[in-house]
Structure formats: structure tokens, C-alpha cells
C-alpha atoms as an extended CHARMM CRD file, in Angstrom:
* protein
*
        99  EXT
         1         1  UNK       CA            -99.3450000000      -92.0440000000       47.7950000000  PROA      1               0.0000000000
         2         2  UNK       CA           -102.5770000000      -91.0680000000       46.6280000000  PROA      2               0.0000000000
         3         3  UNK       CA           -105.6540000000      -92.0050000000       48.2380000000  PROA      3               0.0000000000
         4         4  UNK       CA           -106.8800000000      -94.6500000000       45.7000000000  PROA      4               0.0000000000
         5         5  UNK       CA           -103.5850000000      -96.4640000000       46.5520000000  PROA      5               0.0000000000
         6         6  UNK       CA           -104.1780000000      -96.1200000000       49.8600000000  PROA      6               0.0000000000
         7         7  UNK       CA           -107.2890000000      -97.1100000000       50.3220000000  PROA      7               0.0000000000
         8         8  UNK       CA           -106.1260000000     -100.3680000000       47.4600000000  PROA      8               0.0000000000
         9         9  UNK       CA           -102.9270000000     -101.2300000000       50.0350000000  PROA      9               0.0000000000
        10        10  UNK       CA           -106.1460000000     -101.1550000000       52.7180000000  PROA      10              0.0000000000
        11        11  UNK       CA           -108.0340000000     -103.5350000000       50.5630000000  PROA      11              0.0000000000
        12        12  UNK       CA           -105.0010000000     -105.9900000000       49.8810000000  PROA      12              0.0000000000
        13        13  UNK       CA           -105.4980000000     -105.7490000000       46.0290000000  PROA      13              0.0000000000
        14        14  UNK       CA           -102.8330000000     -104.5530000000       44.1810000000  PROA      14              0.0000000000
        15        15  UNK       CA           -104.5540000000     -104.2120000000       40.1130000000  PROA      15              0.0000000000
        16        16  UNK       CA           -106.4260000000     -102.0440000000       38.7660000000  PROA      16              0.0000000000
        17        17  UNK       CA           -109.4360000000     -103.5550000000       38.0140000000  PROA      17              0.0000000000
        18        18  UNK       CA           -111.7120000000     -102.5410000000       40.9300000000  PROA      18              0.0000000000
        19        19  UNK       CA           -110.2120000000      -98.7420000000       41.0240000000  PROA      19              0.0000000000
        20        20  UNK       CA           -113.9130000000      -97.8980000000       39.7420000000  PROA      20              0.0000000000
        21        21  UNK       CA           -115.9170000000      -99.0170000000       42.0510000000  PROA      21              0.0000000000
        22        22  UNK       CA           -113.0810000000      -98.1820000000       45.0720000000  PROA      22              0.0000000000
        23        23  UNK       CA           -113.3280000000      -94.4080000000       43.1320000000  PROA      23              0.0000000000
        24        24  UNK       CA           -116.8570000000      -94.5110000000       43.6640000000  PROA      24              0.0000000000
        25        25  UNK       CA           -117.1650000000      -95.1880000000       47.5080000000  PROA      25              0.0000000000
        26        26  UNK       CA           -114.1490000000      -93.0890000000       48.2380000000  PROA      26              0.0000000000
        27        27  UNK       CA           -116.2730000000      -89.9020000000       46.8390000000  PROA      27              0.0000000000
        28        28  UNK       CA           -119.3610000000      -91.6710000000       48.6120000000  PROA      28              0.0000000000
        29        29  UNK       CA           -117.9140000000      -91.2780000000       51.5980000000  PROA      29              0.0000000000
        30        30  UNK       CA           -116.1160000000      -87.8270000000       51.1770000000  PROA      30              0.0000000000
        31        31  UNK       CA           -119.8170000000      -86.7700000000       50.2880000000  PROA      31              0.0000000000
        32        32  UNK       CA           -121.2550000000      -88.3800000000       53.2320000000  PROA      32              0.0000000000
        33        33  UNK       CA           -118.4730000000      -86.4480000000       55.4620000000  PROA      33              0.0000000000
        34        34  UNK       CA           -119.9570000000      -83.4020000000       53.8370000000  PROA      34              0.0000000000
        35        35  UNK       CA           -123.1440000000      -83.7570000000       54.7390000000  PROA      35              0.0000000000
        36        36  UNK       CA           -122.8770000000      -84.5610000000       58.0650000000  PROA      36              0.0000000000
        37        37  UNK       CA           -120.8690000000      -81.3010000000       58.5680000000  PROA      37              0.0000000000
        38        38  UNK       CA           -117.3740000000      -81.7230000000       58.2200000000  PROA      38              0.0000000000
        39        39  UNK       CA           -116.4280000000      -78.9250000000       55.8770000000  PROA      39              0.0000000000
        40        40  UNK       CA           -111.9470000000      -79.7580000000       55.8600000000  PROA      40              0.0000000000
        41        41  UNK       CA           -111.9390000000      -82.8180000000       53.8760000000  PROA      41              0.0000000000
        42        42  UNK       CA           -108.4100000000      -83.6500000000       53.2220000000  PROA      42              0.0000000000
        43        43  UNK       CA           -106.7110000000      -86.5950000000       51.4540000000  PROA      43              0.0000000000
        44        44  UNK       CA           -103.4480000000      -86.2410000000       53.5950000000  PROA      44              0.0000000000
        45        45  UNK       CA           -104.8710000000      -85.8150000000       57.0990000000  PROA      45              0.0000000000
        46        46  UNK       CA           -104.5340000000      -88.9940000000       58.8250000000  PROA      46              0.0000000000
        47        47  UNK       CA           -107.7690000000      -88.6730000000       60.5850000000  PROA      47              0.0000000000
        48        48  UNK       CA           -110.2170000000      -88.6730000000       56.9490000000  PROA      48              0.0000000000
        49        49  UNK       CA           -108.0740000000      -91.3610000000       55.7060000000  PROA      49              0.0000000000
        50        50  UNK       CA           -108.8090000000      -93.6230000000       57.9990000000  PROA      50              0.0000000000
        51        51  UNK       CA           -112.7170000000      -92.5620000000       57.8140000000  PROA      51              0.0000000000
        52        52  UNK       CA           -112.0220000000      -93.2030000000       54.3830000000  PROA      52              0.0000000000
        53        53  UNK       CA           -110.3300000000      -96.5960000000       54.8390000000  PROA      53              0.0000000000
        54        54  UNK       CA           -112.9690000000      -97.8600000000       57.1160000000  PROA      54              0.0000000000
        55        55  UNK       CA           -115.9370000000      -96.5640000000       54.8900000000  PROA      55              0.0000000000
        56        56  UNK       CA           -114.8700000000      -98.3200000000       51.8560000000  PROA      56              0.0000000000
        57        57  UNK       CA           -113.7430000000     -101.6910000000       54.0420000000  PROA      57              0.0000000000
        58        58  UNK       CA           -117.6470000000     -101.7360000000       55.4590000000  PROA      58              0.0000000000
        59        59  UNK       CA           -119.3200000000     -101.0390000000       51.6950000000  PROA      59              0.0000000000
        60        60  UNK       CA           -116.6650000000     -102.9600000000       48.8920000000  PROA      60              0.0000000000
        61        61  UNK       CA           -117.5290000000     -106.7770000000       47.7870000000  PROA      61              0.0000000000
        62        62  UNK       CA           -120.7810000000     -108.4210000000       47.3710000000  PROA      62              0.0000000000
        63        63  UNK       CA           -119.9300000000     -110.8610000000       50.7390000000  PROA      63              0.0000000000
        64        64  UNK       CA           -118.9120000000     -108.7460000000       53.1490000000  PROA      64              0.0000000000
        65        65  UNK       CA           -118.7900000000     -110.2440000000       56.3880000000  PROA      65              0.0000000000
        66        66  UNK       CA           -117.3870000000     -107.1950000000       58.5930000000  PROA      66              0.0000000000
        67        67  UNK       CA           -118.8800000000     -104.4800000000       56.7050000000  PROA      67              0.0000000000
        68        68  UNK       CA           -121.3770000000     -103.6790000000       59.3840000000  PROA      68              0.0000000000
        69        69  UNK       CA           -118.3390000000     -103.6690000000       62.0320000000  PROA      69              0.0000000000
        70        70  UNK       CA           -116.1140000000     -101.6800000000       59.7140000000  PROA      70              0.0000000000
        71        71  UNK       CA           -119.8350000000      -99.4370000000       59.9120000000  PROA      71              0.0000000000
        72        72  UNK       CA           -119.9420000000      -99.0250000000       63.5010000000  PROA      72              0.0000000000
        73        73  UNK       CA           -116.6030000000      -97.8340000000       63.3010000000  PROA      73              0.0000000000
        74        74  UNK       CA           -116.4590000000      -95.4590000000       60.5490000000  PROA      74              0.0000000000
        75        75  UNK       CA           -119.5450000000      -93.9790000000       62.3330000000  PROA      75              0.0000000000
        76        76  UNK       CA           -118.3890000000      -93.4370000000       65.4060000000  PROA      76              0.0000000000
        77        77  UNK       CA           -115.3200000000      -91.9280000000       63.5630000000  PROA      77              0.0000000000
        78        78  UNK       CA           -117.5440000000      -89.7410000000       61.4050000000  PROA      78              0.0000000000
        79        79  UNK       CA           -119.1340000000      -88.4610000000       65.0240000000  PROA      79              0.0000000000
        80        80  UNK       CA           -115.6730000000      -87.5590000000       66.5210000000  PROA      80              0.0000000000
        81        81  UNK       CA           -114.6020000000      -85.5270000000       63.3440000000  PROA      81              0.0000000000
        82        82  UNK       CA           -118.2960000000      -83.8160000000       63.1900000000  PROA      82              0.0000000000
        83        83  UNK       CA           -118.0270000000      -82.5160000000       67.1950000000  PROA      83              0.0000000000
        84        84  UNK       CA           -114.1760000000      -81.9320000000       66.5600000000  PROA      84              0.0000000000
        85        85  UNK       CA           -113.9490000000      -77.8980000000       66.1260000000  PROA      85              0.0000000000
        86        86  UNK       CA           -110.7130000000      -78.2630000000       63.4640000000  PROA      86              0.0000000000
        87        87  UNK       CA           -113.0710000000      -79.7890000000       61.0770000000  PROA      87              0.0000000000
        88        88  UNK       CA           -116.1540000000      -78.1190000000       60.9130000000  PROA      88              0.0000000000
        89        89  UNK       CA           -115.2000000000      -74.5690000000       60.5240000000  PROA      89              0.0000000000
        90        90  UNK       CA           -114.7500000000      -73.1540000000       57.1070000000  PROA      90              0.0000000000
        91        91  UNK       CA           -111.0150000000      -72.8100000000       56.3190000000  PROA      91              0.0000000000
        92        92  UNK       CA           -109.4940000000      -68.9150000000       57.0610000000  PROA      92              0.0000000000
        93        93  UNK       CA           -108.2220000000      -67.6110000000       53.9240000000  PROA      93              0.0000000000
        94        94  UNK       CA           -105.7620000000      -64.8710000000       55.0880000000  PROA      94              0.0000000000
        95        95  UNK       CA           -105.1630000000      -62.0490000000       52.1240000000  PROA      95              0.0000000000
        96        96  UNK       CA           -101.9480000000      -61.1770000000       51.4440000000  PROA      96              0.0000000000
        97        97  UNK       CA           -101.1140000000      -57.4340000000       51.7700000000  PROA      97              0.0000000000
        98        98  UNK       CA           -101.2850000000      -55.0980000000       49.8150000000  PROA      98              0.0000000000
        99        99  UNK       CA           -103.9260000000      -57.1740000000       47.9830000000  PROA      99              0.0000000000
């Protein structure tokens, strides 16, 4: 499942119309990972999905009740990855041999 329909299960809405605007946090908040240091931003690790999840829960709609809850949590989220040594490091790229 890619992370569009992911973060659309998340949501509870299952067209297509609002994949632009869900598009457009999602790389908001892969951005916003970025800058705050996390360098391994991966669609399949469980960890940046929810970050993910959360983000675009706190920012999507115009009446958004919990979006500053959904926030604090993404946030605090956000920290934990930032301090966590697996995903702030640059990836190792081994060469093969012979190369």
C-alpha cells in the first residue's frame, strides 16, 4: 500500500478527490523531517508513517478540531526520531568488490 493510501485509510476517505492536497502535506512533512535532521526517510518504516499519519491528521480540513493534539504528537514523535541514532546518520553504501 502506498503511502497516499495509507495516509487516505488514516483519513477515512476513500476518493480521490483530496489526493492533492493529502500529496502536498505528506511531502510537507517529509520536508519538515528533513530539516530537523532526520536524513532515512522511508515510506515503509513504521516509525515515519506514523509521523506521517499524525502530521497530515493535525494540518488536513479547514475545521480541525484535534489538529493541535495530532501537533503535540507528531512533535514529540519528530523529537524521538531526531535523537534516535538509526535515523540521523547518512545511509552506508557498501561497494561491491571488485568494483
Amino acid at each position: 500500500m502506498s503511502m497516499l493510501e495509507s495516509i487516505r485509510n488514516a483519513l477515512r476517505i476513500k476518493n480521490v478527490v483530496f489526493d492533492g492536497e493529502i500529496t502536498d502535506l505528506i511531502n510537507a512533512c517529509k520536508l519538515d523531517l528533513s530539516i530537523s535532521g532526520i536524513k532515512i526517510i522511508s515510506d515503509t518504516d513504521p516509525l515515519i508513517k506514523q509521523a506521517v499519519k499524525t502530521y497530515v491528521k493535525a494540518n488536513f480540513g479547514l475545521d480541525n478540531k484535534d489538529g493541535e493534539k495530532y501537533m503535540e504528537s507528531y512533535e514529540a514523535i519528530k523529537r524521538h526520531l531526531a535523537l534516535c541514532g538509526d535515523y540521523n546518520v547518512e545511509p552506508v553504501v557498501i561497494p561491491e568488490e571488485g568494483v
